[in-house]
Short mmCIF file of C-alpha atoms and ligand atoms in Angstrom, two decimals:
data_model
loop_
_atom_site.label_atom_id
_atom_site.label_comp_id
_atom_site.label_asym_id
_atom_site.label_seq_id
_atom_site.Cartn_x
_atom_site.Cartn_y
_atom_site.Cartn_z
CA UNK A 4 0.00 0.00 0.00
CA UNK A 5 1.35 3.49 -0.83
CA UNK A 6 1.61 6.16 1.90
CA UNK A 7 -1.28 8.12 0.38
CA UNK A 8 -3.51 5.02 0.39
CA UNK A 9 -2.50 4.23 3.96
CA UNK A 10 -3.48 7.73 5.11
CA UNK A 11 -6.78 7.53 3.21
CA UNK A 12 -7.61 4.17 4.74
CA UNK A 13 -6.75 5.34 8.26
CA UNK A 14 -8.84 8.52 7.83
CA UNK A 15 -11.85 6.52 6.66
CA UNK A 16 -11.79 4.34 9.75
CA UNK A 17 -11.12 6.99 12.39
CA UNK A 18 -14.34 8.96 12.69
CA UNK A 19 -17.25 6.91 14.07
CA UNK A 20 -20.47 8.74 13.24
CA UNK A 21 -22.41 6.93 16.00
CA UNK A 22 -19.87 8.36 18.52
CA UNK A 23 -21.17 11.81 17.55
CA UNK A 24 -24.85 11.06 17.08
CA UNK A 25 -25.34 9.50 20.52
CA UNK A 26 -24.55 12.87 22.16
CA UNK A 27 -26.82 15.05 20.03
CA UNK A 28 -30.17 16.18 21.40
CA UNK A 29 -32.87 16.21 18.72
CA UNK A 30 -30.07 16.04 16.19
CA UNK A 31 -28.38 19.17 17.57
CA UNK A 32 -25.18 19.81 19.50
CA UNK A 33 -25.00 22.18 22.49
CA UNK A 34 -23.60 25.21 20.62
CA UNK A 35 -26.18 27.47 19.02
CA UNK A 36 -24.28 30.36 17.40
CA UNK A 37 -27.31 32.64 17.12
CA UNK A 38 -28.47 31.99 20.68
CA UNK A 39 -24.99 32.78 22.04
CA UNK A 40 -24.72 36.02 19.99
CA UNK A 41 -28.20 36.98 21.17
CA UNK A 42 -27.35 36.28 24.82
CA UNK A 43 -24.21 38.43 24.58
CA UNK A 44 -26.20 41.25 22.96
CA UNK A 45 -29.02 41.11 25.51
CA UNK A 46 -27.10 41.09 28.76
CA UNK A 47 -25.26 44.03 30.29
CA UNK A 48 -24.36 44.82 33.89
CA UNK A 49 -26.10 48.03 34.84
CA UNK A 50 -25.08 48.64 38.47
CA UNK A 51 -22.21 47.95 40.86
CA UNK A 52 -24.65 46.01 43.06
CA UNK A 53 -25.51 43.68 40.21
CA UNK A 54 -21.81 43.00 39.58
CA UNK A 55 -21.18 42.34 43.28
CA UNK A 56 -24.08 39.89 43.44
CA UNK A 57 -22.71 37.93 40.46
CA UNK A 58 -19.20 37.81 41.94
CA UNK A 59 -20.50 36.81 45.39
CA UNK A 60 -22.35 33.87 43.85
CA UNK A 61 -19.16 32.74 42.12
CA UNK A 62 -17.58 32.15 45.53
CA UNK A 63 -19.94 29.15 45.94
CA UNK A 64 -17.64 27.51 43.33
CA UNK A 65 -20.39 26.52 40.92
CA UNK A 66 -20.50 27.00 37.17
CA UNK A 67 -21.84 30.49 36.43
CA UNK A 68 -25.15 30.80 34.54
CA UNK A 69 -24.48 31.84 30.92
CA UNK A 70 -26.54 35.03 31.30
CA UNK A 71 -24.18 36.23 34.02
CA UNK A 72 -21.13 35.27 31.94
CA UNK A 73 -22.55 37.39 29.10
CA UNK A 74 -22.89 40.30 31.50
CA UNK A 75 -19.25 39.98 32.58
CA UNK A 76 -17.75 39.69 29.10
CA UNK A 77 -19.51 42.90 28.13
CA UNK A 78 -17.89 44.99 30.87
CA UNK A 79 -15.38 47.54 29.62
CA UNK A 80 -15.25 49.92 32.60
CA UNK A 81 -11.69 49.56 34.05
CA UNK A 82 -12.91 49.83 37.66
CA UNK A 83 -15.49 47.06 37.20
CA UNK A 84 -12.97 44.93 35.31
CA UNK A 85 -10.60 45.35 38.22
CA UNK A 86 -13.28 44.14 40.65
CA UNK A 87 -13.63 40.97 38.57
CA UNK A 88 -9.84 40.58 38.58
CA UNK A 89 -9.80 40.89 42.40
CA UNK A 90 -12.59 38.30 42.73
CA UNK A 91 -10.72 36.00 40.32
CA UNK A 92 -7.55 36.17 42.46
CA UNK A 93 -9.60 35.47 45.58
CA UNK A 94 -11.33 32.46 44.01
CA UNK A 95 -8.01 31.07 42.80
CA UNK A 96 -6.75 31.28 46.39
CA UNK A 97 -9.96 29.83 47.86
CA UNK A 98 -9.84 26.76 45.57
CA UNK A 99 -6.15 26.26 44.86
CA UNK A 100 -4.40 28.19 47.65
CA UNK A 101 -1.00 29.67 46.71
CA UNK A 102 0.04 26.76 44.48
CA UNK A 103 1.21 27.14 40.91
CA UNK A 104 1.69 23.87 39.08
CA UNK A 105 4.35 23.76 36.39
CA UNK A 106 4.88 21.47 33.42
CA UNK A 107 6.58 21.30 30.03
CA UNK A 108 5.25 20.45 26.58
CA UNK A 109 6.86 17.59 24.68
CA UNK A 110 6.24 17.72 20.94
CA UNK A 111 6.45 14.17 19.57
CA UNK A 112 5.62 14.66 15.91
CA UNK A 113 5.14 17.40 13.33
CA UNK A 114 3.44 15.25 10.70
CA UNK A 115 -0.20 16.22 10.28
CA UNK A 116 -2.89 15.49 7.72
CA UNK A 117 -4.89 18.65 8.51
CA UNK A 118 -4.72 22.13 7.07
CA UNK A 119 -5.60 24.39 10.01
CA UNK A 120 -5.03 27.86 8.60
CA UNK A 121 -3.19 29.10 11.70
CA UNK A 122 -0.82 26.21 12.46
CA UNK A 123 2.78 25.73 11.35
CA UNK A 124 2.27 21.95 11.23
CA UNK A 125 -0.50 22.06 8.59
CA UNK A 126 0.17 19.56 5.84
CA UNK A 127 0.67 22.13 3.05
CA UNK A 128 3.36 24.13 4.91
CA UNK A 129 6.66 23.32 3.21
CA UNK A 130 8.70 25.50 5.55
CA UNK A 131 8.46 23.14 8.51
CA UNK A 132 10.52 20.00 8.72
CA UNK A 133 8.47 16.81 9.31
CA UNK A 134 9.58 14.35 11.88
CA UNK A 135 8.13 11.80 14.32
CA UNK A 136 10.30 10.90 17.29
CA UNK A 137 11.33 7.29 17.80
CA UNK A 138 10.85 5.77 21.25
CA UNK A 139 14.58 6.18 21.91
CA UNK A 140 14.37 9.84 20.97
CA UNK A 141 11.38 10.28 23.27
CA UNK A 142 13.35 8.72 26.12
CA UNK A 143 16.22 11.13 25.35
CA UNK A 144 13.78 14.06 25.65
CA UNK A 145 12.41 12.70 28.94
CA UNK A 146 15.93 12.27 30.26
CA UNK A 147 16.65 15.96 29.78
CA UNK A 148 13.28 17.10 31.11
CA UNK A 149 13.42 14.93 34.23
CA UNK A 150 17.18 14.83 34.78
CA UNK A 151 18.52 18.22 33.69
CA UNK A 152 15.64 20.72 33.83
CA UNK A 153 13.68 19.23 36.71
CA UNK A 154 10.17 18.65 35.41
CA UNK A 155 7.81 15.96 36.75
CA UNK A 156 4.78 16.64 34.58
CA UNK A 157 4.45 16.85 30.79
CA UNK A 158 1.87 17.55 28.19
CA UNK A 159 2.74 15.47 25.14
CA UNK A 160 1.63 16.98 21.84
CA UNK A 161 0.98 15.25 18.50
CA UNK A 162 -0.09 16.18 15.00
CA UNK A 163 -2.95 14.13 13.57
CA UNK A 164 -1.30 11.43 11.47
CA UNK A 165 -1.32 7.61 11.17
CA UNK A 166 2.31 7.57 12.35
CA UNK A 167 1.19 9.16 15.64
CA UNK A 168 -2.00 7.14 16.16
CA UNK A 169 -3.37 5.99 19.54
CA UNK A 170 -0.93 3.08 19.74
CA UNK A 171 2.02 5.42 19.11
CA UNK A 172 0.69 7.85 21.73
CA UNK A 173 0.38 5.02 24.28
CA UNK A 174 3.87 3.71 23.48
CA UNK A 175 5.35 7.20 23.76
CA UNK A 176 3.72 7.69 27.16
CA UNK A 177 5.14 4.38 28.36
CA UNK A 178 8.57 5.39 27.00
CA UNK A 179 8.44 8.59 29.08
CA UNK A 180 7.27 6.81 32.24
CA UNK A 181 10.10 4.29 31.88
CA UNK A 182 12.85 6.91 32.23
CA UNK A 183 14.49 7.28 35.63
CA UNK A 184 17.58 9.50 35.84
CA UNK A 185 20.02 10.03 38.71
CA UNK A 186 20.10 13.64 39.95
CA UNK A 187 22.28 15.56 42.42
CA UNK A 188 20.56 14.14 45.51
CA UNK A 189 18.12 11.53 44.26
CA UNK A 190 16.50 10.69 40.94
CA UNK A 191 14.31 12.40 38.40
CA UNK A 192 11.25 10.94 36.70
CA UNK A 193 8.24 12.18 34.75
CA UNK A 194 5.29 11.10 36.88
CA UNK A 195 2.33 12.52 35.02
CA UNK A 196 1.77 12.70 31.30
CA UNK A 197 -1.14 14.72 29.93
CA UNK A 198 -2.01 14.40 26.27
CA UNK A 199 -2.88 17.08 23.75
CA UNK A 200 -3.95 15.27 20.62
CA UNK A 201 -6.65 15.18 18.01
CA UNK A 202 -10.05 13.67 18.90
CA UNK A 203 -10.10 9.88 19.09
CA UNK A 204 -12.78 7.18 19.06
CA UNK A 205 -13.67 5.53 22.37
CA UNK A 206 -11.71 2.32 21.77
CA UNK A 207 -8.53 4.33 21.05
CA UNK A 208 -9.09 6.41 24.18
CA UNK A 209 -9.21 3.20 26.21
CA UNK A 210 -5.68 2.45 24.94
CA UNK A 211 -4.51 5.80 26.38
CA UNK A 212 -6.28 5.11 29.67
CA UNK A 213 -4.45 1.80 29.90
CA UNK A 214 -1.09 3.52 29.30
CA UNK A 215 -1.60 5.88 32.28
CA UNK A 216 -2.85 9.13 30.77
CA UNK A 217 -3.29 12.07 33.18
CA UNK A 218 -5.54 14.62 31.46
CA UNK A 219 -6.82 14.46 27.88
CA UNK A 220 -6.82 17.93 26.30
CA UNK A 221 -8.62 18.82 23.11
CA UNK A 222 -9.11 22.50 22.29
CA UNK A 223 -12.17 23.31 20.21
CA UNK A 224 -10.11 26.20 18.72
CA UNK A 225 -13.27 28.17 17.95
CA UNK A 226 -16.82 27.37 19.07
CA UNK A 227 -18.18 29.62 16.29
CA UNK A 228 -19.29 27.23 13.55
CA UNK A 229 -18.88 29.59 10.61
CA UNK A 230 -15.34 30.53 11.65
CA UNK A 231 -14.53 26.88 12.40
CA UNK A 232 -15.39 26.03 8.78
CA UNK A 233 -13.26 28.87 7.44
CA UNK A 234 -10.10 27.88 9.31
CA UNK A 235 -10.49 24.08 9.05
CA UNK A 236 -11.07 23.18 5.39
CA UNK A 237 -13.89 20.80 4.50
CA UNK A 238 -12.76 17.27 3.73
CA UNK A 239 -10.03 17.32 6.39
CA UNK A 240 -10.44 15.35 9.61
CA UNK A 241 -10.32 18.52 11.65
CA UNK A 242 -13.04 20.03 9.46
CA UNK A 243 -15.55 17.85 11.40
CA UNK A 244 -16.76 20.26 14.13
CA UNK A 245 -19.01 17.80 15.96
CA UNK A 246 -16.38 15.03 16.08
CA UNK A 247 -14.12 17.49 17.91
CA UNK A 248 -16.89 18.98 20.10
CA UNK A 249 -17.61 15.56 21.62
CA UNK A 250 -13.98 14.42 21.94
CA UNK A 251 -14.07 14.89 25.71
CA UNK A 252 -17.49 13.27 26.09
CA UNK A 253 -16.00 10.17 24.42
CA UNK A 254 -13.04 10.47 26.75
CA UNK A 255 -15.37 10.36 29.77
CA UNK A 256 -17.11 7.34 28.28
CA UNK A 257 -13.72 5.66 27.81
CA UNK A 258 -13.01 6.10 31.53
CA UNK A 259 -10.66 9.11 31.27
CA UNK A 260 -12.43 11.51 33.61
CA UNK A 261 -9.78 14.27 33.70
CA UNK A 262 -10.49 16.28 30.58
CA UNK A 263 -9.40 19.74 29.52
CA UNK A 264 -11.12 22.26 27.27
CA UNK A 265 -9.60 25.23 25.47
CA UNK A 266 -10.13 27.78 22.74
CA UNK A 267 -7.57 29.40 20.48
CA UNK A 268 -8.18 33.07 21.13
CA UNK A 269 -7.95 35.28 18.03
CA UNK A 270 -9.90 33.15 15.58
CA UNK A 271 -13.24 34.72 16.48
CA UNK A 272 -14.69 37.22 19.00
CA UNK A 273 -13.23 36.30 22.41
CA UNK A 274 -16.57 36.94 24.12
CA UNK A 275 -18.18 34.20 22.04
CA UNK A 276 -15.34 31.78 22.83
CA UNK A 277 -15.73 32.39 26.59
CA UNK A 278 -19.45 31.62 26.26
CA UNK A 279 -18.59 28.50 24.24
CA UNK A 280 -16.17 27.24 26.90
CA UNK A 281 -18.81 27.72 29.59
CA UNK A 282 -21.41 25.91 27.47
CA UNK A 283 -18.93 23.03 27.01
CA UNK A 284 -18.38 22.82 30.78
CA UNK A 285 -22.16 22.91 31.33
CA UNK A 286 -22.78 20.01 28.94
CA UNK A 287 -20.06 17.90 30.56
CA UNK A 288 -21.53 18.67 34.00
CA UNK A 289 -25.04 17.82 32.82
CA UNK A 290 -24.03 14.44 31.43
CA UNK A 291 -21.25 13.30 33.72
CA UNK A 292 -21.75 15.32 36.93
CA UNK A 293 -18.30 16.90 36.49
CA UNK A 294 -16.91 19.71 34.42
CA UNK A 295 -13.47 20.10 32.85
CA UNK A 296 -10.41 19.59 35.01
CA UNK A 297 -8.80 22.59 33.34
CA UNK A 298 -9.32 25.33 30.80
CA UNK A 299 -6.57 26.49 28.42
CA UNK A 300 -6.51 29.93 26.85
CA UNK A 301 -3.91 29.91 24.06
CA UNK A 302 -3.70 33.13 22.07
CA UNK A 303 -2.86 32.98 18.40
CA UNK A 304 0.91 33.34 17.80
CA UNK A 305 2.93 33.79 14.61
CA UNK A 306 4.10 30.53 13.05
CA UNK A 307 6.79 29.76 10.45
CA UNK A 308 5.53 29.90 6.85
CA UNK A 309 2.06 30.94 7.98
CA UNK A 310 0.15 33.99 6.78
CA UNK A 311 -1.96 35.77 9.40
CA UNK A 312 -3.26 38.70 7.33
CA UNK A 313 -6.77 37.13 7.45
CA UNK A 314 -7.02 37.36 11.26
CA UNK A 315 -9.66 39.89 12.32
CA UNK A 316 -10.05 39.09 15.99
CA UNK A 317 -6.60 39.47 17.60
CA UNK A 318 -7.19 39.80 21.34
CA UNK A 319 -5.62 42.87 22.99
CA UNK A 320 -3.66 42.47 26.23
CA UNK A 321 -6.39 44.26 28.21
CA UNK A 322 -9.12 42.01 26.83
CA UNK A 323 -6.97 38.92 27.36
CA UNK A 324 -6.47 39.75 31.04
CA UNK A 325 -10.22 40.34 31.34
CA UNK A 326 -11.19 37.09 29.66
CA UNK A 327 -8.85 35.15 31.96
CA UNK A 328 -10.55 36.82 34.95
CA UNK A 329 -14.04 36.05 33.60
CA UNK A 330 -13.17 32.38 33.03
CA UNK A 331 -11.68 32.14 36.52
CA UNK A 332 -14.95 33.27 38.12
CA UNK A 333 -17.24 31.55 35.56
CA UNK A 334 -15.74 28.03 35.87
CA UNK A 335 -14.33 28.51 39.37
CA UNK A 336 -13.48 24.87 40.12
CA UNK A 337 -11.35 24.35 37.00
CA UNK A 338 -7.61 24.76 36.72
CA UNK A 339 -6.63 27.61 34.41
CA UNK A 340 -3.61 27.02 32.16
CA UNK A 341 -1.64 29.78 30.49
CA UNK A 342 1.44 28.93 28.45
CA UNK A 343 4.70 30.51 27.39
CA UNK A 344 3.01 31.68 24.22
CA UNK A 345 2.50 34.77 26.40
CA UNK A 346 5.24 37.30 27.11
CA UNK A 347 6.69 37.52 30.66
CA UNK A 348 4.86 40.81 31.42
CA UNK A 349 1.49 39.31 30.48
CA UNK A 350 2.14 36.11 32.43
CA UNK A 351 3.17 38.15 35.47
CA UNK A 352 0.01 40.26 35.29
CA UNK A 353 -2.33 37.23 35.38
CA UNK A 354 -0.30 34.81 37.45
CA UNK A 355 -2.42 35.31 40.60
CA UNK A 356 -5.50 34.01 38.74
CA UNK A 357 -4.03 30.94 37.08
CA UNK A 358 -3.15 27.49 38.39
CA UNK A 359 -0.73 26.09 35.81
CA UNK A 360 1.98 27.38 33.53
CA UNK A 361 4.79 25.77 31.59
CA UNK A 362 8.43 26.75 32.02
CA UNK A 363 11.68 26.26 30.10
CA UNK A 364 9.63 24.94 27.19
CA UNK A 365 10.96 23.99 23.78
CA UNK A 366 8.56 23.37 20.94
CA UNK A 367 10.96 21.97 18.34
CA UNK A 368 10.70 18.24 17.69
CA UNK A 369 13.61 16.73 19.62
CA UNK A 370 14.68 20.15 20.90
CA UNK A 371 15.26 19.23 24.57
CA UNK A 372 17.84 16.59 23.75
CA UNK A 373 19.43 18.84 21.13
CA UNK A 374 20.00 21.47 23.83
CA UNK A 375 21.98 18.89 25.82
CA UNK A 376 24.07 17.17 23.12
CA UNK A 377 25.13 14.27 25.35
CA UNK A 378 21.51 13.06 25.12
CA UNK A 379 21.21 13.57 21.40
CA UNK A 380 20.35 10.56 19.31
CA UNK A 381 19.99 12.34 15.96
CA UNK A 382 21.12 15.93 16.23
CA UNK A 383 20.43 17.59 12.89
CA UNK A 384 21.48 21.14 13.69
CA UNK A 385 18.36 22.63 12.12
CA UNK A 386 16.99 25.95 13.29
CA UNK A 387 14.29 25.71 15.96
CA UNK A 388 11.87 27.80 13.88
CA UNK A 389 11.80 25.17 11.13
CA UNK A 390 10.72 22.48 13.51
CA UNK A 391 8.16 24.15 15.68
CA UNK A 392 4.49 24.87 15.59
CA UNK A 393 4.55 28.54 16.66
CA UNK A 394 6.86 31.02 18.36
CA UNK A 395 7.22 31.28 22.15
CA UNK A 396 6.86 34.53 24.12
CA UNK A 397 8.53 33.60 27.43
CA UNK A 398 11.88 31.81 27.43
CA UNK A 399 12.66 32.15 31.16
CA UNK A 400 14.35 29.13 32.70
CA UNK A 401 12.52 26.90 35.17
CA UNK A 402 14.88 28.10 37.92
CA UNK A 403 13.95 31.75 37.18
CA UNK A 404 10.23 30.92 37.13
CA UNK A 405 10.50 29.06 40.44
CA UNK A 406 12.47 31.91 42.01
CA UNK A 407 10.14 34.65 40.76
CA UNK A 408 7.11 32.69 41.93
CA UNK A 409 8.63 32.24 45.38
CA UNK A 410 9.15 36.01 45.55
CA UNK A 411 5.39 36.41 45.00
CA UNK A 412 4.67 33.87 47.75
CA UNK A 413 3.64 31.07 45.38
CA UNK A 414 4.68 27.48 45.96
CA UNK A 415 5.66 26.06 42.62
CA UNK A 416 4.24 22.56 42.71
CA UNK A 417 5.52 19.56 40.78
CA UNK A 418 2.85 17.38 42.36
CA UNK A 419 1.51 14.49 40.31
CA UNK A 420 -0.17 12.58 43.12
CA UNK A 421 -3.80 13.30 42.19
CA UNK A 422 -4.45 10.73 39.49
CA UNK A 423 -2.12 8.19 41.09
CA UNK A 424 -4.26 8.28 44.26
CA UNK A 425 -7.52 8.18 42.32
CA UNK A 426 -8.27 11.84 43.05
CA UNK A 427 -9.77 12.47 39.60
CA UNK A 428 -13.22 13.02 38.16
CA UNK A 429 -16.06 13.41 40.66
CA UNK A 430 -13.73 12.86 43.64
CA UNK A 431 -11.49 15.79 42.77
CA UNK A 432 -14.47 17.98 41.80
CA UNK A 433 -16.15 17.62 45.17
CA UNK A 434 -12.87 18.33 46.97
CA UNK A 435 -12.31 21.41 44.80
CA UNK A 436 -15.81 22.74 45.31
CA UNK A 437 -15.52 22.30 49.07
CA UNK A 438 -12.13 24.04 49.03
CA UNK A 439 -10.61 20.85 50.49
CA UNK A 440 -8.40 19.70 47.66
CA UNK A 441 -5.84 22.10 49.04
CA UNK A 442 -4.89 19.88 52.01
CA UNK A 443 -3.27 17.06 50.08
CA UNK A 444 -2.08 19.37 47.38
CA UNK A 445 -0.44 21.79 49.77
CA UNK A 446 1.51 18.99 51.43
CA UNK A 447 2.49 17.44 48.09
CA UNK A 448 3.42 20.85 46.70
CA UNK A 449 5.82 21.38 49.59
CA UNK A 450 7.40 17.95 49.14
CA UNK A 451 7.83 18.26 45.37
CA UNK A 452 9.24 21.78 45.66
CA UNK A 453 11.74 20.39 48.18
CA UNK A 454 12.77 17.74 45.62
CA UNK A 455 13.28 20.44 42.99
CA UNK A 456 15.29 22.64 45.35
CA UNK A 457 17.58 19.79 46.37
CA UNK A 458 18.13 18.43 42.84
CA UNK A 459 18.04 21.34 40.42
CA UNK A 460 17.77 24.81 41.96
CA UNK A 461 20.49 27.47 41.91
CA UNK A 462 21.87 28.31 45.38
CA UNK A 463 19.78 31.49 45.56
CA UNK A 464 16.53 29.77 44.57
CA UNK A 465 17.34 27.01 47.05
CA UNK A 466 17.75 29.50 49.87
CA UNK A 467 14.55 31.36 49.03
CA UNK A 468 12.61 28.11 48.53
CA UNK A 469 13.69 26.64 51.84
CA UNK A 470 12.67 29.87 53.59
CA UNK A 471 9.23 29.70 51.89
CA UNK A 472 8.77 26.06 52.94
CA UNK A 473 9.62 26.91 56.57
CA UNK A 474 7.09 29.75 56.47
CA UNK A 475 4.44 27.42 54.99
CA UNK A 476 5.06 24.84 57.73
CA UNK A 477 4.61 27.59 60.33
CA UNK A 478 1.30 28.59 58.75
CA UNK A 479 0.08 24.99 58.58
CA UNK A 480 0.78 24.68 62.31
CA UNK A 481 -1.62 27.57 62.95
CA UNK A 482 -4.34 26.35 60.56
CA UNK A 483 -5.70 23.93 63.13
CA UNK A 484 -9.12 23.75 61.44
CA UNK A 485 -7.59 22.63 58.14
CA UNK A 486 -4.63 20.50 59.23
CA UNK A 487 -4.27 18.16 62.21
CA UNK A 488 -1.06 18.16 64.23
CA UNK A 489 -0.55 14.53 63.17
CA UNK A 490 -0.59 15.64 59.51
CA UNK A 491 2.01 18.27 60.26
CA UNK A 492 4.26 15.69 61.94
CA UNK A 493 3.89 13.36 58.94
CA UNK A 494 4.66 16.20 56.54
CA UNK A 495 7.81 17.20 58.42
CA UNK A 496 8.96 13.57 58.51
CA UNK A 497 8.41 13.21 54.76
CA UNK A 498 10.33 16.43 54.10
CA UNK A 499 13.28 15.09 56.08
CA UNK A 500 13.21 11.85 54.08
CA UNK A 501 13.33 13.86 50.85
CA UNK A 502 16.21 15.95 52.15
CA UNK A 503 17.97 12.63 52.80
CA UNK A 504 17.60 11.61 49.14
CA UNK A 505 14.30 9.66 49.07
CA UNK A 506 12.01 10.66 46.21
CA UNK A 507 8.36 10.49 45.19
CA UNK A 508 6.76 10.56 48.62
CA UNK A 509 3.17 11.83 48.51
CA UNK A 510 -0.06 11.96 50.46
N1 LIG B 627 -3.04 18.25 16.48
C1 LIG B 627 -3.81 18.25 17.66
C2 LIG B 627 -4.96 19.19 17.56
O1 LIG B 627 -4.98 20.02 16.64
O2 LIG B 627 -5.81 19.13 18.44
C3 LIG B 627 -3.04 18.58 18.92
C4 LIG B 627 -1.82 19.34 18.82
S1 LIG B 627 -2.00 21.02 18.31
C5 LIG B 627 -0.35 21.14 17.90
C6 LIG B 627 -2.23 21.80 19.90
C7 LIG B 627 -2.86 23.16 19.90
O3 LIG B 627 -1.96 24.15 19.41
C8 LIG B 627 -4.06 23.36 19.02
O4 LIG B 627 -5.19 22.80 19.61
C9 LIG B 627 -4.13 24.86 18.86
O5 LIG B 627 -5.01 25.43 19.80
C10 LIG B 627 -2.71 25.33 19.19
N2 LIG B 627 -2.12 26.12 18.09
C11 LIG B 627 -2.02 25.78 16.79
N3 LIG B 627 -1.47 26.79 16.07
C12 LIG B 627 -1.23 27.81 16.93
C13 LIG B 627 -0.69 29.13 16.79
N4 LIG B 627 -0.30 29.61 15.62
N5 LIG B 627 -0.60 29.89 17.91
C14 LIG B 627 -0.99 29.42 19.11
N6 LIG B 627 -1.50 28.18 19.30
C15 LIG B 627 -1.63 27.38 18.22
FE1 LIG B 628 -2.42 19.58 12.73
FE2 LIG B 628 -3.19 20.23 15.21
FE3 LIG B 628 -1.70 21.91 13.73
FE4 LIG B 628 -4.19 21.51 13.03
S1 LIG B 628 -3.49 22.43 14.99
S2 LIG B 628 -2.44 21.50 11.64
S3 LIG B 628 -4.48 19.37 13.59
S4 LIG B 628 -1.09 19.92 14.51
#
C-alpha cells in the first residue's frame, strides 16, 4: 500500500459517526451560534450592586449561569474589570491556595494530515521539517526534562497522522514513564503525562487510559461554527466540528475523567469563545456530573511559513487579562492554564489568577535533547523555527520561574499525586468545590518543591525556597481547622526523608 492510500484508509476508519450522534439532542449539539450572539447582545451589567451579586455567587464555586457570563464579558469599565480581577484572584486562592503547578510540553511529531489555517504543522506548509520521534528519541527528551531541567509533569503533543496514532501515543507515554535519571541528591522521573492530541474514538481512548494518561486535552479552537469552517477546510479530519466537540465526552465514556477544554483566542470574538467554553463545561456537567479539570486559553501566535493577514479578531492584552478573569470566576473549580506563548509581562500580570503554567519549554521536535548534546540521538542542527508549531513569548528558565514565583509567595508545585491516588473526576471535583483539595495538594506541593530545590535549583533559589517552605510549615501549624497536628508531623517527617535523598513521597 502506498503512503497516500495508507493515510486515506486510516482517515476513513477513524471517525465513528455513532460516537457523535449518541450525544446530540434532537439532532443538535450544544452550541447554538445565534443563541450565544443573542445572549451576549441582551445582557449588560447596569449597576455595581448587580456585579457584586454575580461575583459573590461565584464564591460558591459553581459554574456560572451563561446570562451572568454574558454580563461579565460585556464589561469595559476599568474599575469594574478590576473588581472581577480581584474576585478572580480570591477564588483562585480559595480553591487552589497559593500553588502554581508547572509542566513542560513535549512535541512528539510534526506530521499532520490537517490544514488548520493558523498552524505551522499544517500539511501544506513546506517550511516546517516533518519528523516523528522514535521511542529512543522520546526517552532522550524525557531524560533531559526529568534529569537536567527538573520537570515531573508533561503535556505530550501530537499532529494528527497515522504515524502518531493511539498506539504510538500510548507507546510514547510508556517510554516517558520508563525513564528514571540520577540527579544531584536523588533521581528524576516524569510522573504525570497529559495528552494534547486530536479527537479519538472511544476504543482508542481506552488504549490511552491503559497507558496511564493524566488529562486528555482537546481545544475546540473556535466554538463559532462559521469561523470553524473557514479555518479548518472541509474534507479534512479537523473540518468535522461535531467530532471534535464531543472528543471529551468520548473520553469520559472511555473512563478518562480528567479532561481539559480550550479555545484558540484570536480566531473569532473572544466573548463568544468564553461563552462557548462555559457551554462546554455545562454540557459535561449535565451528562457526567463533572466539568473540565482545566481550561486552556492559548492566544494565536505567529508561526513559520504561515500567513496571518486574514485574522480579524486578535485579542488585545487588556481584553486577554479580562477574559482570563471572567473564566476564573465563571468556571471557578477548574484549573486555568496559560502557556509561554504569552510574554513575561502578560504572564506576570495574570499569574495570581491561574493554576498552571509551563516553564523552560521547547517546541521543536527533539529540541530538549538537542539542547543537551550528550543526550542527542539524531542531532540535525536545524533551526528551531523550522521544527516548531509557533513562536514562544517567554523563554525564562525553570529556575527563574521558580524563584520569581517564590518572591510572589507562590509554591511552585511539581505534584503528580492526584491521578495516582484516584483523586480524579467526581472525587477531585467535590474536593475542589468544598475548598478541600488544598490539604493534600499543599503537602504534596511542599514535598515536590523540596525535591526540585535539592536536585536542580540554583543556590539562591534554594535559599529562598527553603525559607518559603519553613514559612508554609509555620502557617500549617496555625491552621488547626484545616490541618491536624498529626498531619504536620507526617509532613515534616516526609520532608526530612526527601532531604535525605528519598524521592516520590506523597499523600
Ligand atoms: N493536532 C492536535 C490538535 O490540533 O488538536 C493537537 C496538537 S496542536 C499542535 C495543539 C494546539 O496548538 C491546538 O489545539 C491549537 O489550539 C494550538 N495552536 C495551533 N497553532 C497555533 C498558533 N499559531 N498559535 C498558538 N497556538 C496554536
Ligand atoms: Fe495539525 Fe493540530 Fe496543527 Fe491543526 S493544529 S495543523 S491538527 S497539529
